[in-house]
Short mmCIF file of C-alpha atoms in Angstrom, two decimals:
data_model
loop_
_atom_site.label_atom_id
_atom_site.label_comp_id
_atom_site.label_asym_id
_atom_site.label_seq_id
_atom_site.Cartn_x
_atom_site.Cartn_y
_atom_site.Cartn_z
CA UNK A 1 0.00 0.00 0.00
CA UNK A 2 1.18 3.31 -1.22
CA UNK A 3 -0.90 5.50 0.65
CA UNK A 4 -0.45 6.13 4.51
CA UNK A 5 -2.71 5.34 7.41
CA UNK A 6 -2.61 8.78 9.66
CA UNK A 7 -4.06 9.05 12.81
CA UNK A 8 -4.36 12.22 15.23
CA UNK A 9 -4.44 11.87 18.92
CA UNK A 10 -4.44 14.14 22.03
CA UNK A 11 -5.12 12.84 25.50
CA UNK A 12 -4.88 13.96 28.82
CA UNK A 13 -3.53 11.78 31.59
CA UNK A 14 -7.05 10.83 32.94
CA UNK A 15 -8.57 9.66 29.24
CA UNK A 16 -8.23 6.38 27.77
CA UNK A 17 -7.76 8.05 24.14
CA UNK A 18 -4.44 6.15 23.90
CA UNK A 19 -6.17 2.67 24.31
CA UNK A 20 -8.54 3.73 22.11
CA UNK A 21 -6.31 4.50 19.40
CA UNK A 22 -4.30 1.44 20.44
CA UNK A 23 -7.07 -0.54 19.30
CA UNK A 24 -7.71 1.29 15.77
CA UNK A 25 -3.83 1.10 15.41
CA UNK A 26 -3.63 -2.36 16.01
CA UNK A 27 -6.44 -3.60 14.12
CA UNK A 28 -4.96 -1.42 10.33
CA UNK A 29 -1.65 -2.96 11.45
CA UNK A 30 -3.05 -6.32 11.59
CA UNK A 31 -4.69 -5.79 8.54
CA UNK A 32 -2.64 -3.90 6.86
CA UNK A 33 0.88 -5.76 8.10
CA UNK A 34 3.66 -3.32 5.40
CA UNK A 35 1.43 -0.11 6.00
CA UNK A 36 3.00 2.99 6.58
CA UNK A 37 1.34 4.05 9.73
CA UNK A 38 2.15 7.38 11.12
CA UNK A 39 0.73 9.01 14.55
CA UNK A 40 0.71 12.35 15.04
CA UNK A 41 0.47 14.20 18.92
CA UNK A 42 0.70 17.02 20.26
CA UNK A 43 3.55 17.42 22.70
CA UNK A 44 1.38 17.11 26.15
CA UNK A 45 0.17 14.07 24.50
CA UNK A 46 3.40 12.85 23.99
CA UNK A 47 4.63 13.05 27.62
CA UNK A 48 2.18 9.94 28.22
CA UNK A 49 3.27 7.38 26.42
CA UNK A 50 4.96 5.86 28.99
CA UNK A 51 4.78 2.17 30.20
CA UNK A 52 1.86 0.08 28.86
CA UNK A 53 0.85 3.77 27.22
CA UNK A 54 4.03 3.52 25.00
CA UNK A 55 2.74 -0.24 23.33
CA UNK A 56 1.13 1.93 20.74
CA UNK A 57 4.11 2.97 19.29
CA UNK A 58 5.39 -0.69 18.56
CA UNK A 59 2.54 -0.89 15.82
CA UNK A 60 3.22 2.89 14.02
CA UNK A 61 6.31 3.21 11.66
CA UNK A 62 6.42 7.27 12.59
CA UNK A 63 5.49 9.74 15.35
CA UNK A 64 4.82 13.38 14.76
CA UNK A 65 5.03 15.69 18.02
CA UNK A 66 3.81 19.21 17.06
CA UNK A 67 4.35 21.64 19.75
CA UNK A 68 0.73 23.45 20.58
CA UNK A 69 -0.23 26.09 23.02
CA UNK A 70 -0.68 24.79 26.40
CA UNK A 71 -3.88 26.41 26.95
CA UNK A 72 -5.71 25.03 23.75
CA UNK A 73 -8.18 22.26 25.33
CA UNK A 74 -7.61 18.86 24.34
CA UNK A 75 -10.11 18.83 21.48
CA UNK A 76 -8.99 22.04 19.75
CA UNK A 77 -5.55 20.56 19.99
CA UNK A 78 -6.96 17.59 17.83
CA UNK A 79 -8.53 20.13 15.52
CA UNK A 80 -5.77 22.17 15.02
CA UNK A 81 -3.61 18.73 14.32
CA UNK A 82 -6.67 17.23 12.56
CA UNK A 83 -7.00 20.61 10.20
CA UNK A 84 -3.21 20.64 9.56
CA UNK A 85 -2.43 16.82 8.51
CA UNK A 86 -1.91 17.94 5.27
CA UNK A 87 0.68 20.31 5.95
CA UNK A 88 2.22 17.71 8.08
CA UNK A 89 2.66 14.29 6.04
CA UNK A 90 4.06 14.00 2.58
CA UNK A 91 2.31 11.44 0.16
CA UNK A 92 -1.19 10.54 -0.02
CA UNK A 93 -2.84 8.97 3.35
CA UNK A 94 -5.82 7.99 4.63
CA UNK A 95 -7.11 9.48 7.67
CA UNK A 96 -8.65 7.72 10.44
CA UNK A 97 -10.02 8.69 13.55
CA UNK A 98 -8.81 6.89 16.62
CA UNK A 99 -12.48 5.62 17.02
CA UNK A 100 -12.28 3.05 13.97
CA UNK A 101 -11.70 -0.33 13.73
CA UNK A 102 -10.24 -1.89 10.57
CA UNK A 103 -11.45 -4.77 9.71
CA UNK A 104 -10.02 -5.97 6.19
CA UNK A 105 -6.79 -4.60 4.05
CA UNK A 106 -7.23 -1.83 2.70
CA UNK A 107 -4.63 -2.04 0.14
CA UNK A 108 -7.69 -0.88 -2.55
CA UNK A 109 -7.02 2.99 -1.05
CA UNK A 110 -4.81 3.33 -3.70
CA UNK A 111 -6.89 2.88 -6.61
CA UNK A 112 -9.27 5.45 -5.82
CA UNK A 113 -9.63 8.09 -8.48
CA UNK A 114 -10.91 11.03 -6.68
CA UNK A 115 -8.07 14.02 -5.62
CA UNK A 116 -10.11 13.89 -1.78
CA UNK A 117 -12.40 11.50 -0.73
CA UNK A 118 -15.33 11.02 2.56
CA UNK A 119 -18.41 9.70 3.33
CA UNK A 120 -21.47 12.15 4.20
CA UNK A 121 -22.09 11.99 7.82
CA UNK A 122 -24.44 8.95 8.24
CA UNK A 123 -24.51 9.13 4.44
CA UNK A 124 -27.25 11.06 3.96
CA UNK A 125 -28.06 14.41 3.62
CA UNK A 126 -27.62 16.87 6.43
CA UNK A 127 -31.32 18.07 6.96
CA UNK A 128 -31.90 14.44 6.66
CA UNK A 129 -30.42 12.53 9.54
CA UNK A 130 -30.22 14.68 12.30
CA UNK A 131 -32.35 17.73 13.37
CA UNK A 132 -29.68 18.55 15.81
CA UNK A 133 -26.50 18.56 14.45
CA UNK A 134 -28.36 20.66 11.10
CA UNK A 135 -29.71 23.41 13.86
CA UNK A 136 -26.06 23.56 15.30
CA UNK A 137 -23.89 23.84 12.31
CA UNK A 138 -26.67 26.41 10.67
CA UNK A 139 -25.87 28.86 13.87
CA UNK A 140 -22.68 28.41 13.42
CA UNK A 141 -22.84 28.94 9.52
CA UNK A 142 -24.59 32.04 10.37
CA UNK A 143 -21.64 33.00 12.72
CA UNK A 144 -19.73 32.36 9.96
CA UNK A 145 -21.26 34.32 7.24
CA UNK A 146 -22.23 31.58 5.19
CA UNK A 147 -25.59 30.40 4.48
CA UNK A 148 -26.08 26.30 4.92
CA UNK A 149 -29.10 26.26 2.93
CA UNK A 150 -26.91 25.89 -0.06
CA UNK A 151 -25.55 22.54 1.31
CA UNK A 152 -26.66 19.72 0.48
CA UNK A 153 -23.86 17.11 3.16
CA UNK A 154 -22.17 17.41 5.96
CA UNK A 155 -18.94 15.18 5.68
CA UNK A 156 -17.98 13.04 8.30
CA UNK A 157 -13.97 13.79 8.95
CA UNK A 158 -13.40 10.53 10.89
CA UNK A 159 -12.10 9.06 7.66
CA UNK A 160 -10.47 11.05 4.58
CA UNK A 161 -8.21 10.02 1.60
CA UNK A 162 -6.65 13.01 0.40
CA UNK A 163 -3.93 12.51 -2.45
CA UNK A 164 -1.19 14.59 -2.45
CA UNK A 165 -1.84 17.91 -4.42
CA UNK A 166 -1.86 21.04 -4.44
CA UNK A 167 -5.40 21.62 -4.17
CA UNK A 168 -5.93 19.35 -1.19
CA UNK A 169 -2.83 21.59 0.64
CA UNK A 170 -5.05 24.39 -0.12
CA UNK A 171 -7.98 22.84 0.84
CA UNK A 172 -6.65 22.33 4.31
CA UNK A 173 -4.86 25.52 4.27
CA UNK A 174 -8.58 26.93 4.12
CA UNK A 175 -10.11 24.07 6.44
CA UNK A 176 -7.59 25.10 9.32
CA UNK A 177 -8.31 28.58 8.87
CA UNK A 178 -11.70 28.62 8.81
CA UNK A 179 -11.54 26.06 11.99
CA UNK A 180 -9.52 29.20 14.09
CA UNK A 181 -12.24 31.63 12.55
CA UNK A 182 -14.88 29.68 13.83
CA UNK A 183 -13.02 29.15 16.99
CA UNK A 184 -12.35 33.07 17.81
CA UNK A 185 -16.44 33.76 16.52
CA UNK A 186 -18.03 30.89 18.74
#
């Protein structure tokens, strides 16, 4: 397999987000045995992988620490990391959240002909599958200055094949920025 298998993870010392992962990791490598699996952490995150913590690291073949502001909770740290994989791994990948199990190869990833690549959250449209989640992301379209009646999906980021060009480095150039604009307006 060509492409890599990325994962992003942050975790404070009293989550189990490292087992979690653990799990996801150990399941691609199992399926995926020559993969190029590479985890990326912020550098609180890294301080914990330490004893049975550290086991992770015996199934990933690379570990990005990116040093973050202290003071950024845990799950803007995973955004800011999550917004800027492009920026940070060469090659085409495949994202994964730490919440996924593989269960098959997926060796197929690199046959697939579209530049970026995910699934519509619960693959349907937006206004569709879950009155909540549309009323949310409408405020915060409106926050925003954009108007969600002109889309149609909401795409579910816990899985994304993005090849490597350079409109998906813009694309995430405009994803991370519009993450911190969103951040400072909310």
């Amino acid at each position: 397999m060509k492409a890599k298998l990325v994962y992003v993870l942050t975790c404070a010392p009293e989550k189990n987000y490292i087992e979690q992962a653990l799990l996801s990791v150990f399941t691609a490598r199992h399926y995926n045995p020559s993969a190029n699996i590479i985890l990326i952490v912020d550098d609180q995150t890294n301080t914990l992988f330490t004893g049975r913590r550290e086991e992770i690291l015996n199934y990933t073949s690379e570990k990005i620490v990116v040093n973050l502001d202290p003071a950024l909770s845990m799950m803007d740290k995973s955004r800011w990391l999550k917004t800027s994989v492009r920026n940070l791994v060469k090659g085409d990948f495949l994202f994964i959240d730490c919440d996924t199990l593989i269960t098959q190869s997926l060796e197929e990833i690199d046959i697939c002909e579209y530049p970026i690549a995910a699934v519509p959250e619960s693959h349907l449209p937006i206004k569709s599958f879950n009155k909540h989640l549309y009323e949310k992301v409408a405020g915060l379209s409106s926050k925003l200055e954009w108007n969600i009646e002109e889309e149609q999906y909401y795409f579910s980021s816990g899985v994304i094949y993005v090849k490597d060009l350079p409109q998906n480095y813009e694309l995430f150039d405009k994803w991370h920025t519009y993450w911190k604009d969103g951040r400072e307006k909310s």
